[in-house]
Amino acid sequence: MSVERHSAREEFNMTLEVLLTKASFVLGSLWKLRKNIDGFKSENRDELVTQASIGRSFQLIDCLTSNFKNTQIIDRVKVRLLEDDYICWFRFAELIHQASKIETWKSEFFTEEKIISRIPGILSWAKAAKKMSNHYLWGGTTGPNFDCSGLVQSAFASSGIWIPRDAYQQEKFCQNIAFDIEALGEELKPGDLLFFGSLEKCTHVGLHIENGFYIHSSGVTDGHNGIEIDGLFQPNPGKISSFYRSKFRSAGRVISCYQSEKL
């Protein structure tokens, strides 16, 4: 194909692309992000709950509007992120011309064997994230600052494997390996997830590397304020490793991609 024909085809495809604006806004429509964007818990608060990276897809499900000089303004939009069905609110001003319309979307399907084959890449990604200057960020998902489940979800997503967003959701999603540290034995494998919290609820997650050592993003209180490596079986564990060992709930294994049933 000649350069002229190739350029003409690209220009033609660009004219077909529909970008998100007030004019193209339709509840229920599907879109793909052209930039990273913050997701908030509600329509009127700036409490970060997640971040969506460029390339992620979402569905418009609601909006918050206001009036300015007799003109209706869209302030925020409620969306469902398609890869994990996570619900959050985006600032509409950050979406204008930064999302492309898509007609359909479906979940990826990976066999357990294919997921296992990608574990080395997932661990390498997490270790690389640790080397970057970072701190703990509640809702952090795109980096370099992460919360615990944001780091784990992003590590798997880096290899095309989508799992749920929050730690308690990830615990339910995984194939359970053990509920007791002493029962782990040789069952624990690289890439398994370690869950921590109270008897009532999972509140923290780490990614197992090997021999009981796991990488995780922990907060300021009882944590490292960022990404670090701790261990379950160290003979002389430090304060933080001891704290999380005391909060151990279960270990689980990712054996499938999250499958949305919403579309």
CSV table of C-alpha atoms in Angstrom, one decimal:
chain,number,residue,atom,x,y,z
A,1,MET,CA,0.0,0.0,0.0
A,2,SER,CA,1.3,3.4,-1.0
A,3,VAL,CA,2.0,6.1,1.6
A,4,GLU,CA,-0.8,8.2,0.0
A,5,ARG,CA,-3.4,5.4,0.3
A,6,HIS,CA,-2.3,4.6,3.8
A,7,SER,CA,-2.7,8.2,4.9
A,8,ALA,CA,-6.1,8.5,3.2
A,9,ARG,CA,-7.3,5.4,5.0
A,10,GLU,CA,-6.1,6.7,8.4
A,11,GLU,CA,-7.8,10.0,7.7
A,12,PHE,CA,-11.0,8.2,6.8
A,13,ASN,CA,-11.0,6.1,10.0
A,14,MET,CA,-10.5,9.2,12.0
A,15,THR,CA,-13.5,10.8,10.5
A,16,LEU,CA,-15.6,7.8,11.6
A,17,GLU,CA,-14.4,8.0,15.2
A,18,VAL,CA,-17.1,9.5,17.6
A,19,LEU,CA,-15.7,11.3,20.6
A,20,LEU,CA,-17.6,11.8,23.8
A,21,THR,CA,-19.1,15.3,24.0
A,22,LYS,CA,-22.4,16.6,25.4
A,23,ALA,CA,-23.9,16.1,21.9
A,24,SER,CA,-22.9,12.4,21.7
A,25,PHE,CA,-23.7,11.7,25.4
A,26,VAL,CA,-26.3,8.8,25.6
A,27,LEU,CA,-27.0,6.8,28.7
A,28,GLY,CA,-26.2,3.1,28.1
A,29,SER,CA,-23.6,3.8,25.4
A,30,LEU,CA,-20.1,2.3,25.5
A,31,TRP,CA,-16.8,4.2,25.3
A,32,LYS,CA,-13.0,3.6,25.4
A,33,LEU,CA,-10.7,5.9,27.2
A,34,ARG,CA,-8.0,7.9,25.4
A,35,LYS,CA,-6.4,9.0,28.7
A,36,ASN,CA,-6.0,8.0,32.3
A,37,ILE,CA,-8.8,9.3,34.6
A,38,ASP,CA,-9.7,9.4,38.3
A,39,GLY,CA,-12.9,7.7,39.5
A,40,PHE,CA,-14.8,9.0,42.5
A,41,LYS,CA,-17.1,7.4,45.0
A,42,SER,CA,-20.0,9.7,44.5
A,43,GLU,CA,-21.3,12.5,42.3
A,44,ASN,CA,-20.5,15.3,44.7
A,45,ARG,CA,-17.4,14.2,46.7
A,46,ASP,CA,-13.7,14.0,45.7
A,47,GLU,CA,-13.1,10.7,47.4
A,48,LEU,CA,-11.0,8.7,45.0
A,49,VAL,CA,-12.0,5.0,44.7
A,50,THR,CA,-10.2,3.9,41.6
A,51,GLN,CA,-8.4,5.1,38.5
A,52,ALA,CA,-9.0,4.0,34.9
A,53,SER,CA,-6.1,3.8,32.5
A,54,ILE,CA,-6.0,4.7,28.8
A,55,GLY,CA,-7.7,1.9,26.8
A,56,ARG,CA,-10.2,0.9,29.4
A,57,SER,CA,-13.9,0.7,28.4
A,58,PHE,CA,-16.9,1.9,30.2
A,59,GLN,CA,-20.7,2.3,30.0
A,60,LEU,CA,-22.5,5.6,30.8
A,61,ILE,CA,-25.2,4.8,33.4
A,62,ASP,CA,-26.1,8.2,35.0
A,63,CYS,CA,-25.1,11.8,35.2
A,64,LEU,CA,-25.2,14.8,37.5
A,65,THR,CA,-26.2,18.1,35.8
A,66,SER,CA,-26.4,21.7,36.9
A,67,ASN,CA,-27.6,24.9,35.2
A,68,PHE,CA,-25.3,27.8,34.3
A,69,LYS,CA,-26.8,30.9,32.6
A,70,ASN,CA,-29.8,28.8,31.5
A,71,THR,CA,-27.5,26.2,30.0
A,72,GLN,CA,-27.5,22.6,31.3
A,73,ILE,CA,-24.0,21.5,32.2
A,74,ILE,CA,-23.0,17.8,32.8
A,75,ASP,CA,-20.8,17.9,35.9
A,76,ARG,CA,-20.1,14.2,36.5
A,77,VAL,CA,-21.1,10.9,34.9
A,78,LYS,CA,-21.7,7.6,36.6
A,79,VAL,CA,-19.9,4.8,34.8
A,80,ARG,CA,-19.4,1.1,34.9
A,81,LEU,CA,-15.9,0.0,34.0
A,82,LEU,CA,-16.5,-3.0,31.7
A,83,GLU,CA,-13.4,-5.0,32.5
A,84,ASP,CA,-14.5,-5.5,36.2
A,85,ASP,CA,-18.0,-4.0,36.4
A,86,TYR,CA,-16.7,-1.4,38.9
A,87,ILE,CA,-19.0,1.6,39.4
A,88,CYS,CA,-17.6,5.1,39.9
A,89,TRP,CA,-18.0,8.7,38.9
A,90,PHE,CA,-15.9,10.6,36.4
A,91,ARG,CA,-15.6,14.4,35.9
A,92,PHE,CA,-17.3,15.0,32.6
A,93,ALA,CA,-14.9,17.9,31.8
A,94,GLU,CA,-12.1,15.4,31.8
A,95,LEU,CA,-13.9,13.1,29.4
A,96,ILE,CA,-14.7,15.6,26.6
A,97,HIS,CA,-12.9,14.4,23.4
A,98,GLN,CA,-11.0,11.9,25.6
A,99,ALA,CA,-13.2,8.8,25.0
A,100,SER,CA,-14.1,7.0,21.7
A,101,LYS,CA,-17.4,5.4,21.1
A,102,ILE,CA,-17.5,1.6,20.8
A,103,GLU,CA,-20.4,-0.5,19.7
A,104,THR,CA,-19.8,-3.7,21.5
A,105,TRP,CA,-17.6,-5.2,24.2
A,106,LYS,CA,-16.9,-8.6,25.6
A,107,SER,CA,-14.8,-10.1,28.4
A,108,GLU,CA,-11.5,-11.7,27.6
A,109,PHE,CA,-11.2,-15.5,28.2
A,110,PHE,CA,-7.9,-17.1,29.3
A,111,THR,CA,-7.5,-20.7,30.3
A,112,GLU,CA,-5.9,-21.5,33.6
A,113,GLU,CA,-2.8,-22.7,31.8
A,114,LYS,CA,-2.4,-19.4,29.9
A,115,ILE,CA,-2.8,-17.4,33.1
A,116,ILE,CA,0.0,-19.6,34.7
A,117,SER,CA,2.2,-18.9,31.8
A,118,ARG,CA,1.9,-15.2,32.4
A,119,ILE,CA,2.7,-15.2,36.1
A,120,PRO,CA,6.4,-14.4,35.6
A,121,GLY,CA,5.5,-11.3,33.6
A,122,ILE,CA,3.0,-10.2,36.3
A,123,LEU,CA,5.6,-10.6,39.0
A,124,SER,CA,8.2,-8.7,36.9
A,125,TRP,CA,5.7,-5.9,36.4
A,126,ALA,CA,5.0,-5.6,40.2
A,127,LYS,CA,8.8,-5.6,41.0
A,128,ALA,CA,9.3,-2.8,38.5
A,129,ALA,CA,6.5,-0.8,40.1
A,130,LYS,CA,8.3,-1.2,43.4
A,131,LYS,CA,11.5,0.3,42.0
A,132,MET,CA,9.7,3.5,41.0
A,133,SER,CA,9.3,6.4,43.5
A,134,ASN,CA,5.9,5.8,45.0
A,135,HIS,CA,3.6,6.2,48.0
A,136,TYR,CA,0.4,4.6,49.1
A,137,LEU,CA,-2.7,6.1,47.5
A,138,TRP,CA,-6.2,5.1,48.4
A,139,GLY,CA,-7.9,4.3,45.1
A,140,GLY,CA,-4.5,4.4,43.2
A,141,THR,CA,-4.7,2.1,40.2
A,142,THR,CA,-2.7,3.6,37.4
A,143,GLY,CA,0.6,4.2,39.3
A,144,PRO,CA,3.1,5.0,40.3
A,145,ASN,CA,1.1,5.3,43.5
A,146,PHE,CA,-1.2,2.4,44.3
A,147,ASP,CA,-3.5,1.0,47.0
A,148,CYS,CA,-3.1,-2.7,47.8
A,149,SER,CA,-5.8,-4.1,45.4
A,150,GLY,CA,-5.0,-1.5,42.7
A,151,LEU,CA,-1.5,-2.8,42.6
A,152,VAL,CA,-2.6,-6.4,42.3
A,153,GLN,CA,-5.3,-5.7,39.7
A,154,SER,CA,-2.9,-3.6,37.6
A,155,ALA,CA,-0.2,-6.3,37.8
A,156,PHE,CA,-2.6,-8.9,36.3
A,157,ALA,CA,-4.0,-6.4,33.8
A,158,SER,CA,-0.5,-5.7,32.6
A,159,SER,CA,-0.6,-9.2,31.1
A,160,GLY,CA,-4.2,-8.9,29.8
A,161,ILE,CA,-5.8,-10.6,32.8
A,162,TRP,CA,-8.6,-8.8,34.5
A,163,ILE,CA,-9.7,-9.5,38.1
A,164,PRO,CA,-12.0,-7.6,40.4
A,165,ARG,CA,-11.0,-4.2,41.8
A,166,ASP,CA,-11.2,-4.4,45.6
A,167,ALA,CA,-9.4,-6.8,47.9
A,168,TYR,CA,-12.6,-8.4,49.3
A,169,GLN,CA,-13.8,-8.9,45.7
A,170,GLN,CA,-10.5,-10.5,44.7
A,171,GLU,CA,-10.7,-12.9,47.6
A,172,LYS,CA,-14.1,-14.1,46.6
A,173,PHE,CA,-13.0,-14.3,42.9
A,174,CYS,CA,-9.9,-16.5,43.6
A,175,GLN,CA,-9.8,-20.2,44.0
A,176,ASN,CA,-9.2,-20.7,47.7
A,177,ILE,CA,-6.0,-22.4,48.7
A,178,ALA,CA,-6.0,-22.2,52.5
A,179,PHE,CA,-7.6,-20.2,55.4
A,180,ASP,CA,-4.7,-20.8,57.7
A,181,ILE,CA,-1.0,-20.0,57.4
A,182,GLU,CA,0.1,-23.4,58.8
A,183,ALA,CA,-2.0,-25.1,56.1
A,184,LEU,CA,-0.3,-23.4,53.2
A,185,GLY,CA,2.7,-25.7,53.0
A,186,GLU,CA,3.8,-26.3,49.5
A,187,GLU,CA,0.5,-25.3,48.1
A,188,LEU,CA,1.5,-21.6,47.8
A,189,LYS,CA,2.8,-20.8,44.4
A,190,PRO,CA,4.2,-17.6,42.7
A,191,GLY,CA,1.4,-15.3,41.6
A,192,ASP,CA,-1.0,-16.5,44.4
A,193,LEU,CA,-2.8,-13.7,46.3
A,194,LEU,CA,-2.6,-13.4,50.1
A,195,PHE,CA,-5.5,-11.8,51.9
A,196,PHE,CA,-5.5,-10.0,55.2
A,197,GLY,CA,-8.1,-8.3,57.5
A,198,SER,CA,-10.5,-9.2,60.2
A,199,LEU,CA,-12.7,-12.2,60.7
A,200,GLU,CA,-15.5,-10.2,59.2
A,201,LYS,CA,-13.9,-8.7,56.1
A,202,CYS,CA,-10.8,-8.8,53.8
A,203,THR,CA,-9.1,-5.3,53.8
A,204,HIS,CA,-5.7,-6.0,52.3
A,205,VAL,CA,-4.1,-8.1,49.6
A,206,GLY,CA,-0.5,-8.9,48.5
A,207,LEU,CA,1.0,-10.8,45.6
A,208,HIS,CA,3.0,-13.8,46.5
A,209,ILE,CA,6.5,-14.0,44.9
A,210,GLU,CA,8.1,-17.1,46.4
A,211,ASN,CA,8.8,-18.9,49.7
A,212,GLY,CA,6.1,-16.8,51.5
A,213,PHE,CA,7.5,-13.4,50.4
A,214,TYR,CA,4.9,-11.1,48.9
A,215,ILE,CA,4.8,-7.7,47.4
A,216,HIS,CA,2.1,-5.2,48.4
A,217,SER,CA,1.3,-1.6,48.7
A,218,SER,CA,0.5,-0.7,52.3
A,219,GLY,CA,-0.5,2.5,54.1
A,220,VAL,CA,1.3,4.8,56.6
A,221,THR,CA,-0.3,3.2,59.7
A,222,ASP,CA,1.2,-0.3,60.2
A,223,GLY,CA,2.7,-0.2,56.7
A,224,HIS,CA,5.4,1.1,54.4
A,225,ASN,CA,3.5,3.9,52.8
A,226,GLY,CA,4.1,2.4,49.4
A,227,ILE,CA,5.2,-0.8,47.6
A,228,GLU,CA,7.4,-3.2,49.6
A,229,ILE,CA,8.1,-6.9,50.1
A,230,ASP,CA,7.3,-8.7,53.4
A,231,GLY,CA,7.2,-12.4,54.4
A,232,LEU,CA,4.9,-14.8,56.1
A,233,PHE,CA,7.5,-17.3,57.3
A,234,GLN,CA,10.4,-15.2,58.3
A,235,PRO,CA,12.1,-16.5,61.6
A,236,ASN,CA,12.6,-12.9,62.8
A,237,PRO,CA,9.9,-10.8,61.1
A,238,GLY,CA,9.9,-7.1,61.4
A,239,LYS,CA,7.1,-5.1,62.8
A,240,ILE,CA,5.2,-4.7,59.6
A,241,SER,CA,5.5,-8.4,58.5
A,242,SER,CA,4.4,-9.4,62.0
A,243,PHE,CA,1.4,-7.1,61.8
A,244,TYR,CA,0.2,-8.6,58.5
A,245,ARG,CA,0.9,-12.1,59.5
A,246,SER,CA,-1.5,-11.5,62.5
A,247,LYS,CA,-4.1,-10.3,60.0
A,248,PHE,CA,-3.8,-13.2,57.6
A,249,ARG,CA,-7.2,-14.4,56.3
A,250,SER,CA,-6.6,-16.7,53.3
A,251,ALA,CA,-4.6,-17.4,50.2
A,252,GLY,CA,-6.2,-17.7,46.7
A,253,ARG,CA,-5.2,-18.4,43.1
A,254,VAL,CA,-6.3,-16.6,40.0
A,255,ILE,CA,-7.5,-19.3,37.6
A,256,SER,CA,-9.7,-17.2,35.2
A,257,CYS,CA,-10.4,-13.8,33.9
A,258,TYR,CA,-13.3,-11.8,35.3
A,259,GLN,CA,-16.4,-12.4,33.1
A,260,SER,CA,-18.9,-9.6,33.0
A,261,GLU,CA,-22.6,-10.6,32.6
A,262,LYS,CA,-23.8,-7.1,32.3
A,263,LEU,CA,-23.8,-6.8,28.5
